[in-house]
PDB file of C-alpha atoms in Angstrom:
ATOM      1  CA  UNK A 239     -56.059 141.272  -0.074  1.00  0.00           C
ATOM      2  CA  UNK A 240     -57.954 138.269   1.134  1.00  0.00           C
ATOM      3  CA  UNK A 241     -60.851 138.856  -1.283  1.00  0.00           C
ATOM      4  CA  UNK A 242     -58.699 138.392  -4.417  1.00  0.00           C
ATOM      5  CA  UNK A 243     -59.616 135.466  -6.657  1.00  0.00           C
ATOM      6  CA  UNK A 244     -56.977 132.690  -6.745  1.00  0.00           C
ATOM      7  CA  UNK A 245     -56.979 130.005  -9.462  1.00  0.00           C
ATOM      8  CA  UNK A 246     -54.739 126.955  -9.908  1.00  0.00           C
ATOM      9  CA  UNK A 247     -53.299 126.905 -13.447  1.00  0.00           C
ATOM     10  CA  UNK A 248     -52.569 123.945 -15.713  1.00  0.00           C
ATOM     11  CA  UNK A 249     -48.834 124.368 -16.394  1.00  0.00           C
ATOM     12  CA  UNK A 250     -48.633 121.084 -18.340  1.00  0.00           C
ATOM     13  CA  UNK A 251     -45.734 120.081 -16.086  1.00  0.00           C
ATOM     14  CA  UNK A 252     -46.225 118.129 -12.844  1.00  0.00           C
ATOM     15  CA  UNK A 253     -43.106 119.720 -11.305  1.00  0.00           C
ATOM     16  CA  UNK A 254     -44.376 123.290 -11.772  1.00  0.00           C
ATOM     17  CA  UNK A 255     -47.183 124.771  -9.679  1.00  0.00           C
ATOM     18  CA  UNK A 256     -49.000 127.674 -11.288  1.00  0.00           C
ATOM     19  CA  UNK A 257     -51.354 130.083  -9.527  1.00  0.00           C
ATOM     20  CA  UNK A 258     -53.154 133.159 -10.788  1.00  0.00           C
ATOM     21  CA  UNK A 259     -54.275 135.853  -8.368  1.00  0.00           C
ATOM     22  CA  UNK A 260     -56.735 138.451  -9.660  1.00  0.00           C
ATOM     23  CA  UNK A 261     -58.085 141.535  -7.953  1.00  0.00           C
ATOM     24  CA  UNK A 262     -59.959 144.110  -9.977  1.00  0.00           C
ATOM     25  CA  UNK A 263     -57.996 144.687 -13.180  1.00  0.00           C
ATOM     26  CA  UNK A 264     -54.692 143.429 -11.692  1.00  0.00           C
ATOM     27  CA  UNK A 265     -53.465 139.883 -12.376  1.00  0.00           C
ATOM     28  CA  UNK A 266     -50.408 138.180 -10.900  1.00  0.00           C
ATOM     29  CA  UNK A 267     -49.292 134.780 -12.243  1.00  0.00           C
ATOM     30  CA  UNK A 268     -47.069 132.754  -9.910  1.00  0.00           C
ATOM     31  CA  UNK A 269     -44.959 129.824 -11.138  1.00  0.00           C
ATOM     32  CA  UNK A 270     -42.945 127.568  -8.801  1.00  0.00           C
ATOM     33  CA  UNK A 271     -40.542 124.790  -9.815  1.00  0.00           C
ATOM     34  CA  UNK A 272     -40.499 122.022  -7.190  1.00  0.00           C
ATOM     35  CA  UNK A 273     -37.846 120.000  -9.035  1.00  0.00           C
ATOM     36  CA  UNK A 274     -34.069 119.850  -8.646  1.00  0.00           C
ATOM     37  CA  UNK A 275     -33.861 120.145 -12.429  1.00  0.00           C
ATOM     38  CA  UNK A 276     -34.647 123.127 -14.677  1.00  0.00           C
ATOM     39  CA  UNK A 277     -38.239 122.930 -15.943  1.00  0.00           C
ATOM     40  CA  UNK A 278     -40.279 124.405 -18.755  1.00  0.00           C
ATOM     41  CA  UNK A 279     -44.024 124.763 -18.715  1.00  0.00           C
ATOM     42  CA  UNK A 280     -46.834 126.199 -20.750  1.00  0.00           C
ATOM     43  CA  UNK A 281     -46.143 129.821 -21.635  1.00  0.00           C
ATOM     44  CA  UNK A 282     -47.998 132.496 -19.688  1.00  0.00           C
ATOM     45  CA  UNK A 283     -48.207 136.165 -20.691  1.00  0.00           C
ATOM     46  CA  UNK A 284     -46.730 138.857 -18.537  1.00  0.00           C
ATOM     47  CA  UNK A 285     -43.612 140.632 -17.367  1.00  0.00           C
ATOM     48  CA  UNK A 286     -41.396 139.221 -14.617  1.00  0.00           C
ATOM     49  CA  UNK A 287     -42.124 141.322 -11.537  1.00  0.00           C
ATOM     50  CA  UNK A 288     -38.559 140.986 -10.203  1.00  0.00           C
ATOM     51  CA  UNK A 289     -36.542 141.556 -13.396  1.00  0.00           C
ATOM     52  CA  UNK A 290     -39.031 143.667 -15.434  1.00  0.00           C
ATOM     53  CA  UNK A 291     -38.247 141.436 -18.439  1.00  0.00           C
ATOM     54  CA  UNK A 292     -40.523 139.132 -20.438  1.00  0.00           C
ATOM     55  CA  UNK A 293     -41.272 135.775 -18.835  1.00  0.00           C
ATOM     56  CA  UNK A 294     -38.400 133.266 -18.846  1.00  0.00           C
ATOM     57  CA  UNK A 295     -38.733 130.149 -20.996  1.00  0.00           C
ATOM     58  CA  UNK A 296     -37.439 127.878 -18.208  1.00  0.00           C
ATOM     59  CA  UNK A 297     -37.493 127.922 -14.433  1.00  0.00           C
ATOM     60  CA  UNK A 298     -34.226 127.082 -12.649  1.00  0.00           C
ATOM     61  CA  UNK A 299     -34.124 124.263 -10.070  1.00  0.00           C
ATOM     62  CA  UNK A 300     -36.463 125.183  -7.184  1.00  0.00           C
ATOM     63  CA  UNK A 301     -36.969 128.527  -8.932  1.00  0.00           C
ATOM     64  CA  UNK A 302     -39.996 130.754  -9.232  1.00  0.00           C
ATOM     65  CA  UNK A 303     -41.378 133.500 -11.397  1.00  0.00           C
ATOM     66  CA  UNK A 304     -43.958 136.210 -10.648  1.00  0.00           C
ATOM     67  CA  UNK A 305     -45.590 137.650 -13.737  1.00  0.00           C
ATOM     68  CA  UNK A 306     -47.740 140.775 -13.913  1.00  0.00           C
ATOM     69  CA  UNK A 307     -50.146 141.550 -16.747  1.00  0.00           C
TER      70      UNK A 307
END
């Protein structure tokens, strides 16, 4: 939906872009690693949308994570 609110998040890591997309009571947190090395960032709550497991502690090189709350 184009009317969802999108916010840039402070991941505390310059190599990791964090976005939060909110619509109604649904929130999706998106984390993207733009580095060729594994990266850690500030912890965000949620369940990985692709694996249905708790959020990973580190993102693989050029990896991403989609978290739902």
